XYZ file of N, CA and C in Angstrom:
639
model
N 78.033 13.921 74.867
C 79.353 13.399 75.248
C 79.377 11.880 75.202
N 80.557 11.319 74.985
C 80.702 9.876 74.916
C 81.588 9.391 76.061
N 81.164 8.270 76.678
C 81.908 7.671 77.770
C 82.053 6.185 77.499
N 83.037 5.594 78.151
C 83.233 4.177 77.969
C 82.255 3.334 78.761
N 81.657 3.932 79.820
C 80.777 3.175 80.696
C 79.755 4.124 81.305
N 78.515 3.678 81.520
C 77.503 4.551 82.130
C 77.929 5.118 83.476
N 78.775 4.406 84.222
C 79.224 4.871 85.525
C 80.073 6.137 85.417
N 80.631 6.430 84.234
C 81.462 7.623 84.049
C 80.635 8.892 83.900
N 79.325 8.748 83.754
C 78.467 9.905 83.488
C 78.518 10.925 84.605
N 78.530 10.497 85.847
C 78.498 11.421 86.984
C 79.714 12.328 86.987
N 80.910 11.761 86.870
C 82.125 12.553 86.963
C 82.474 13.250 85.654
N 82.059 12.686 84.542
C 82.487 13.229 83.262
C 81.659 14.352 82.713
N 80.380 14.423 83.115
C 79.483 15.362 82.471
C 79.332 16.688 83.207
N 79.591 16.704 84.525
C 79.231 17.867 85.331
C 80.433 18.508 85.994
N 80.360 19.840 86.059
C 81.442 20.586 86.694
C 81.268 20.652 88.205
N 80.069 20.386 88.690
C 79.827 20.413 90.132
C 78.749 19.414 90.493
N 78.765 18.978 91.732
C 77.768 18.034 92.201
C 76.361 18.595 92.166
N 76.238 19.918 92.367
C 74.907 20.530 92.379
C 74.253 20.461 91.007
N 75.056 20.511 89.934
C 74.508 20.395 88.583
C 73.881 19.023 88.382
N 74.572 18.008 88.858
C 74.072 16.643 88.725
C 72.808 16.450 89.566
N 72.824 17.002 90.779
C 71.656 16.904 91.659
C 70.447 17.589 91.036
N 70.662 18.735 90.418
C 69.567 19.464 89.774
C 68.980 18.668 88.625
N 69.837 18.011 87.863
C 69.354 17.208 86.746
C 68.464 16.067 87.236
N 68.879 15.420 88.324
C 68.128 14.279 88.829
C 66.812 14.692 89.491
N 66.574 15.996 89.591
C 65.292 16.491 90.110
C 64.436 17.074 88.995
N 64.901 16.947 87.761
C 64.242 17.606 86.626
C 63.339 16.624 85.875
N 62.031 16.801 86.046
C 61.077 15.946 85.344
C 60.773 16.434 83.927
N 61.449 17.498 83.507
C 61.266 17.998 82.152
C 62.395 17.546 81.232
N 63.294 16.699 81.737
C 64.431 16.234 80.944
C 64.489 14.711 80.965
N 64.844 14.131 79.832
C 64.989 12.677 79.745
C 66.340 12.355 79.110
N 66.860 11.182 79.436
C 68.138 10.761 78.880
C 68.068 9.324 78.392
N 68.668 9.064 77.261
C 68.767 7.702 76.722
C 70.251 7.382 76.582
N 70.728 6.450 77.384
C 72.141 6.099 77.385
C 72.403 5.010 76.344
N 73.384 5.242 75.506
C 73.681 4.303 74.435
C 75.180 4.214 74.194
N 75.606 3.061 73.769
C 76.999 2.884 73.391
C 77.216 3.063 71.907
N 76.168 3.438 71.191
C 76.255 3.604 69.746
C 76.764 5.001 69.384
N 77.121 5.175 68.134
C 77.631 6.457 67.674
C 76.487 7.457 67.515
N 76.832 8.722 67.468
C 75.837 9.775 67.298
C 75.094 9.626 65.979
N 75.762 9.023 64.992
C 75.134 8.884 63.682
C 73.895 7.987 63.739
N 73.830 7.119 64.724
C 72.663 6.247 64.854
C 71.420 7.011 65.291
N 71.610 8.155 65.961
C 70.499 9.012 66.404
C 69.416 8.209 67.130
N 69.859 7.407 68.088
C 68.936 6.533 68.806
C 67.836 7.323 69.508
N 68.231 8.416 70.175
C 67.238 9.208 70.915
C 66.236 9.868 69.980
N 66.683 10.263 68.785
C 65.775 10.881 67.821
C 64.743 9.873 67.333
N 65.180 8.627 67.125
C 64.249 7.590 66.714
C 63.201 7.313 67.774
N 63.636 7.330 69.043
C 62.718 7.085 70.159
C 61.682 8.200 70.278
N 62.175 9.429 70.320
C 61.268 10.581 70.456
C 60.364 10.699 69.228
N 60.925 10.464 68.056
C 60.119 10.560 66.843
C 58.987 9.553 66.831
N 59.266 8.338 67.299
C 58.219 7.324 67.353
C 57.155 7.690 68.383
N 57.572 8.142 69.550
C 56.616 8.473 70.606
C 55.785 9.703 70.259
N 56.298 10.553 69.391
C 55.537 11.743 68.972
C 54.310 11.372 68.156
N 54.236 10.128 67.699
C 53.073 9.700 66.933
C 51.869 9.402 67.832
N 52.106 9.345 69.147
C 51.019 9.103 70.097
C 50.557 10.421 70.712
N 49.292 10.470 71.120
C 48.817 11.631 71.872
C 49.580 11.707 73.188
N 49.904 12.914 73.662
C 50.657 13.054 74.913
C 49.998 12.313 76.067
N 50.769 11.478 76.740
C 50.266 10.773 77.906
C 49.505 9.502 77.610
N 49.284 9.183 76.342
C 48.451 8.030 75.993
C 49.241 6.741 75.853
N 50.566 6.801 75.920
C 51.391 5.607 75.744
C 52.600 5.669 76.662
N 52.953 4.520 77.239
C 54.169 4.450 78.031
C 55.385 4.536 77.107
N 56.465 5.105 77.626
C 57.688 5.220 76.840
C 58.579 3.997 76.996
N 58.152 3.033 77.772
C 58.876 1.771 77.905
C 58.369 0.770 76.872
N 59.141 -0.277 76.659
C 58.770 -1.384 75.761
C 58.623 -0.945 74.301
N 59.355 0.073 73.895
C 59.252 0.557 72.521
C 60.475 0.140 71.708
N 60.224 -0.349 70.503
C 61.304 -0.699 69.588
C 61.610 0.488 68.687
N 62.890 0.720 68.429
C 63.332 1.851 67.624
C 63.807 1.318 66.277
N 63.093 1.662 65.249
C 63.367 1.092 63.928
C 64.672 1.590 63.327
N 65.167 2.734 63.806
C 66.317 3.358 63.161
C 67.660 2.802 63.620
N 67.669 1.963 64.665
C 68.958 1.505 65.189
C 68.807 0.181 65.926
N 69.926 -0.509 66.086
C 69.933 -1.737 66.855
C 70.049 -1.458 68.342
N 69.837 -2.493 69.150
C 69.866 -2.345 70.601
C 71.294 -2.402 71.121
N 71.497 -1.829 72.311
C 72.795 -1.883 72.978
C 72.953 -3.211 73.712
N 74.183 -3.513 74.080
C 74.476 -4.757 74.797
C 74.958 -4.444 76.213
N 74.218 -3.606 76.925
C 74.594 -3.285 78.297
C 74.456 -4.521 79.184
N 75.368 -4.666 80.142
C 75.251 -5.739 81.113
C 74.135 -5.402 82.097
N 73.746 -6.380 82.897
C 72.707 -6.141 83.902
C 73.137 -5.050 84.874
N 74.422 -5.032 85.241
C 74.918 -4.004 86.155
C 74.882 -2.625 85.504
N 75.252 -2.552 84.234
C 75.218 -1.266 83.536
C 73.783 -0.759 83.378
N 72.866 -1.653 83.087
C 71.460 -1.242 83.002
C 70.963 -0.709 84.339
N 71.398 -1.342 85.413
C 71.012 -0.893 86.750
C 71.564 0.499 87.039
N 72.815 0.740 86.662
C 73.427 2.056 86.867
C 72.680 3.121 86.068
N 72.346 2.794 84.825
C 71.624 3.740 83.978
C 70.281 4.102 84.598
N 69.539 3.109 85.036
C 68.170 3.340 85.510
C 68.108 3.881 86.930
N 68.990 3.430 87.817
C 68.884 3.810 89.229
C 69.824 4.933 89.623
N 71.076 4.867 89.205
C 72.044 5.902 89.571
C 71.913 7.131 88.689
N 71.838 6.920 87.379
C 71.784 8.037 86.437
C 70.364 8.486 86.110
N 69.371 7.719 86.566
C 67.959 8.052 86.290
C 67.702 8.184 84.794
N 68.359 7.339 84.013
C 68.214 7.415 82.570
C 67.455 6.225 82.007
N 67.459 6.115 80.693
C 66.793 5.031 79.979
C 67.809 4.321 79.098
N 67.494 3.082 78.728
C 68.386 2.335 77.847
C 67.560 1.565 76.824
N 68.248 1.133 75.785
C 67.612 0.368 74.704
C 68.387 -0.922 74.531
N 67.830 -2.013 75.037
C 68.513 -3.293 75.011
C 67.560 -4.387 74.530
N 68.100 -5.566 74.326
C 67.309 -6.684 73.807
C 66.791 -7.559 74.943
N 65.507 -7.821 74.906
C 64.885 -8.757 75.845
C 63.986 -9.687 75.037
N 64.140 -10.987 75.272
C 63.362 -11.991 74.539
C 63.457 -11.762 73.021
N 64.668 -11.402 72.578
C 64.986 -11.186 71.172
C 64.293 -9.959 70.571
N 63.812 -9.054 71.442
C 63.169 -7.826 70.982
C 63.895 -6.627 71.578
N 64.238 -5.664 70.743
C 64.833 -4.434 71.247
C 63.759 -3.557 71.872
N 63.931 -3.194 73.136
C 62.944 -2.347 73.810
C 63.629 -1.291 74.674
N 62.914 -0.201 74.879
C 63.369 0.849 75.780
C 62.873 0.562 77.193
N 63.647 0.968 78.155
C 63.290 0.902 79.575
C 64.031 2.001 80.312
N 63.544 2.483 81.460
C 62.231 2.192 82.048
C 61.130 3.170 81.617
N 61.473 4.208 80.844
C 60.460 5.166 80.405
C 60.243 6.290 81.397
N 61.333 6.730 82.060
C 61.232 7.775 83.081
C 62.045 9.017 82.722
N 61.729 10.117 83.388
C 62.506 11.341 83.272
C 63.710 11.263 84.195
N 64.630 12.228 84.066
C 65.755 12.279 84.998
C 65.259 12.490 86.426
N 64.137 13.185 86.581
C 63.581 13.442 87.904
C 62.903 12.247 88.528
N 62.728 11.166 87.765
C 62.169 9.949 88.312
C 60.704 9.706 88.024
N 60.031 10.649 87.360
C 58.620 10.463 87.029
C 58.492 9.744 85.691
N 57.392 9.023 85.519
C 57.126 8.395 84.228
C 56.915 9.473 83.174
N 57.510 9.295 82.008
C 57.429 10.323 80.959
C 55.990 10.536 80.525
N 55.212 9.461 80.391
C 53.819 9.618 79.950
C 52.997 10.391 80.968
N 53.315 10.251 82.263
C 52.604 11.005 83.303
C 52.903 12.496 83.171
N 54.175 12.828 82.969
C 54.557 14.237 82.808
C 53.850 14.865 81.613
N 53.849 14.157 80.492
C 53.222 14.691 79.279
C 51.707 14.773 79.427
N 51.107 13.773 80.071
C 49.664 13.787 80.267
C 49.222 14.947 81.133
N 49.938 15.191 82.224
C 49.607 16.314 83.100
C 49.781 17.644 82.363
N 50.879 17.755 81.618
C 51.134 18.996 80.871
C 50.044 19.238 79.831
N 49.575 18.169 79.199
C 48.494 18.299 78.211
C 47.230 18.832 78.865
N 46.872 18.296 80.028
C 45.671 18.749 80.731
C 45.787 20.225 81.101
N 46.911 20.615 81.664
C 47.110 22.014 82.064
C 47.019 22.942 80.851
N 47.692 22.571 79.764
C 47.697 23.421 78.572
C 46.305 23.579 77.982
N 45.540 22.480 77.917
C 44.195 22.557 77.335
C 43.256 23.374 78.231
N 43.382 23.246 79.552
C 42.542 24.057 80.440
C 42.851 25.532 80.259
N 44.135 25.880 80.230
C 44.517 27.288 80.050
C 43.988 27.835 78.728
N 44.149 27.074 77.658
C 43.695 27.515 76.337
C 42.185 27.722 76.294
N 41.452 26.745 76.807
C 39.995 26.780 76.655
C 39.331 27.777 77.601
N 39.881 27.933 78.800
C 39.339 28.962 79.695
C 39.609 30.343 79.110
N 40.803 30.553 78.582
C 41.101 31.832 77.935
C 40.183 32.069 76.744
N 39.943 31.019 75.956
C 39.057 31.150 74.800
C 37.649 31.543 75.241
N 37.190 30.986 76.361
C 35.876 31.354 76.891
C 35.839 32.826 77.271
N 36.828 33.263 78.013
C 36.865 34.661 78.455
C 36.991 35.626 77.278
N 37.687 35.216 76.244
C 37.916 36.085 75.093
C 36.739 36.102 74.131
N 35.878 35.095 74.182
C 34.794 34.989 73.218
C 33.465 35.557 73.740
N 33.352 35.710 75.051
C 32.115 36.210 75.650
C 32.216 37.714 75.911
N 31.075 38.425 75.817
C 31.100 39.833 76.242
C 31.648 39.951 77.659
N 31.218 39.044 78.540
C 31.834 38.861 79.841
C 31.281 37.587 80.460
N 32.080 36.964 81.289
C 31.636 35.835 82.091
C 31.312 36.383 83.469
N 30.057 36.323 83.839
C 29.609 36.957 85.081
C 30.256 36.333 86.310
N 30.488 37.178 87.307
C 30.997 36.695 88.585
C 29.813 36.213 89.420
N 29.181 35.177 88.926
C 28.011 34.566 89.557
C 28.178 33.059 89.466
N 27.290 32.348 90.131
C 27.356 30.889 90.047
C 27.166 30.408 88.616
N 26.358 31.137 87.851
C 26.175 30.785 86.447
C 27.471 30.966 85.666
N 28.168 32.060 85.926
C 29.447 32.291 85.261
C 30.492 31.266 85.664
N 30.503 30.943 86.964
C 31.427 29.915 87.426
C 31.136 28.590 86.716
N 29.852 28.325 86.501
C 29.458 27.098 85.831
C 29.999 27.003 84.420
N 30.141 28.141 83.749
C 30.712 28.130 82.409
C 32.163 27.663 82.436
N 32.900 28.132 83.444
C 34.303 27.727 83.557
C 34.404 26.261 83.936
N 33.555 25.841 84.869
C 33.542 24.441 85.269
C 33.249 23.543 84.071
N 32.333 23.957 83.214
C 31.993 23.174 82.032
C 33.196 23.012 81.114
N 34.003 24.057 81.003
C 35.210 23.988 80.178
C 36.192 22.970 80.759
N 36.413 23.044 82.074
C 37.340 22.120 82.722
C 36.841 20.679 82.590
N 35.542 20.492 82.757
C 34.968 19.160 82.599
C 35.200 18.626 81.180
N 35.078 19.495 80.207
C 35.304 19.086 78.823
C 36.729 18.615 78.594
N 37.692 19.309 79.196
C 39.089 18.895 79.067
C 39.303 17.537 79.723
N 38.714 17.332 80.903
C 38.894 16.066 81.601
C 38.219 14.919 80.859
N 37.103 15.196 80.209
C 36.487 14.158 79.376
C 37.421 13.767 78.236
N 38.060 14.779 77.625
C 39.009 14.491 76.550
C 40.229 13.731 77.081
N 40.662 14.081 78.305
C 41.795 13.379 78.908
C 41.442 11.929 79.196
N 40.192 11.700 79.516
C 39.722 10.326 79.726
C 39.763 9.552 78.409
N 39.284 10.181 77.328
C 39.307 9.540 76.014
C 40.735 9.289 75.540
N 41.648 10.174 75.935
C 43.053 10.043 75.525
C 43.834 9.068 76.402
N 43.156 8.419 77.335
C 43.768 7.422 78.207
C 44.806 8.019 79.147
N 44.576 9.268 79.551
C 45.445 9.902 80.537
C 44.899 9.671 81.937
N 43.589 9.847 82.123
C 42.964 9.610 83.419
C 41.924 8.502 83.294
N 41.658 7.859 84.408
C 40.737 6.725 84.413
C 39.299 7.190 84.217
N 38.511 6.325 83.631
C 37.110 6.644 83.355
C 36.344 6.901 84.641
N 35.551 7.966 84.629
C 34.666 8.338 85.732
C 35.402 8.534 87.057
N 36.691 8.887 86.978
C 37.482 9.065 88.203
C 37.629 10.523 88.604
N 37.146 11.435 87.763
C 37.447 12.841 87.979
C 36.231 13.626 88.458
N 36.529 14.790 89.078
C 35.479 15.658 89.592
C 35.979 17.093 89.592
N 35.067 18.040 89.428
C 35.410 19.460 89.428
C 34.524 20.173 90.447
N 35.125 20.982 91.312
C 34.367 21.723 92.315
C 34.805 23.180 92.342
N 33.907 24.046 92.789
C 34.222 25.463 92.962
C 33.303 26.030 94.043
N 33.846 26.827 94.965
C 32.993 27.454 95.975
C 32.014 28.413 95.297
N 30.811 28.566 95.838
C 29.838 29.472 95.226
C 30.306 30.917 95.246
N 29.743 31.697 94.354
C 30.154 33.100 94.224
C 29.998 33.866 95.519
N 28.912 33.585 96.270
C 28.664 34.325 97.503
C 29.673 34.020 98.602
N 30.457 32.929 98.437
C 31.461 32.577 99.444
C 32.867 33.035 99.070
N 33.004 33.700 97.946
C 34.321 34.189 97.529
C 34.743 35.373 98.398
N 36.012 35.421 98.741
C 36.538 36.484 99.608
C 36.680 37.789 98.837
N 36.559 38.927 99.539
C 36.700 40.234 98.878
C 38.019 40.392 98.124
N 39.102 39.786 98.650
C 40.396 39.919 97.969
C 40.424 39.159 96.648
N 39.430 38.315 96.421
C 39.313 37.619 95.144
C 38.259 38.262 94.241
N 37.178 38.712 94.834
C 36.139 39.343 94.022
C 36.608 40.670 93.452
N 37.401 41.428 94.224
C 37.853 42.744 93.763
C 38.669 42.658 92.466
N 39.650 41.758 92.370
C 40.401 41.626 91.111
C 39.730 40.685 90.099
N 38.498 40.248 90.417
C 37.706 39.400 89.519
C 38.362 38.036 89.275
N 38.857 37.455 90.344
C 39.498 36.154 90.279
C 38.632 35.116 90.980
N 38.381 34.001 90.308
C 37.648 32.902 90.927
C 38.640 32.058 91.715
N 38.402 31.928 93.010
C 39.300 31.159 93.872
C 38.673 29.807 94.198
N 39.538 28.805 94.371
C 39.084 27.519 94.854
C 38.517 26.575 93.816
N 38.649 26.897 92.538
C 38.178 25.971 91.512
C 39.201 24.848 91.394
N 38.784 23.652 91.705
C 39.708 22.529 91.759
C 39.153 21.323 91.012
N 40.067 20.499 90.510
C 39.645 19.229 89.930
C 40.525 18.121 90.477
N 39.969 16.936 90.550
C 40.697 15.744 90.966
C 40.476 14.653 89.925
N 41.362 13.702 89.903
C 41.222 12.594 88.969
C 42.289 11.549 89.243
N 42.094 10.378 88.694
C 43.038 9.282 88.870
C 43.736 8.992 87.552
N 45.065 9.002 87.591
C 45.832 8.684 86.390
C 45.556 7.243 85.971
N 45.473 7.026 84.665
C 45.212 5.678 84.172
C 46.414 4.761 84.382
N 47.619 5.313 84.275
C 48.816 4.525 84.514
C 49.059 3.483 83.429
N 49.975 2.564 83.711
C 50.324 1.510 82.752
C 50.942 0.340 83.495
N 50.810 -0.845 82.950
C 51.415 -2.048 83.520
C 52.783 -2.250 82.896
N 53.816 -2.370 83.740
C 55.167 -2.648 83.267
C 55.677 -4.010 83.729
N 54.984 -4.609 84.676
C 55.390 -5.920 85.174
C 54.205 -6.573 85.867
N 54.292 -7.865 86.071
C 53.226 -8.581 86.771
C 53.828 -9.713 87.593
N 53.415 -9.814 88.844
C 53.805 -10.929 89.691
C 52.719 -12.008 89.563
N 53.078 -13.133 88.984
C 52.109 -14.185 88.704
C 52.472 -15.438 89.479
N 51.548 -15.922 90.243
C 51.766 -17.125 91.044
C 50.800 -18.205 90.565
N 51.303 -19.383 90.318
C 50.444 -20.476 89.856
C 50.704 -21.756 90.637
N 49.702 -22.592 90.683
C 49.846 -23.896 91.335
C 49.335 -24.966 90.382
N 50.157 -25.954 90.130
C 49.788 -27.051 89.247
C 49.702 -28.339 90.072
N 48.624 -29.046 89.931
C 48.440 -30.290 90.669
C 47.907 -31.384 89.753
N 48.034 -32.631 90.183
C 47.451 -33.758 89.458
C 45.997 -33.921 89.894
């Protein structure tokens, strides 16, 4: 849909307030607000460029879109887009067209959402591949160790992909003898957990200097 001003998005796009509220809680959706025509395909240029990076390895802010020029939103309109509408914009700063702020409608950084999704998908794939390739993975500490090794491998790859910080992650699992009967009976390993620190990205810096004679 096209509107004359970003402030019209709330009333013009939704049939009910709950629809708008649901959108602003959705970290699986992103919006790029533009005053350009659909023929410019600004959002397609943005997504197409970001698809060249591994998921989670690059911030979606500060990106130039080769397929179109930047918008001329005022400071107030940019604020409405980013804070009220939880969207993104493509404007000129220091004579460079860049995207900002690089967030989902739900307020999370897009690279964080993609990085987390990549980790989950790779763990699911590789654990399934382990279970499908072995005659069986024993319900023993040795068998648990095979699964832990798979998860560790994914986290090492996530570290290389700049999703999580180096040497920040750990994987733990309670021993087989401590598993509850309600878990051993259906052959489910309970309590296997991993932790890690997101690598994040710098979007601004507060710099203080003192000059003296």
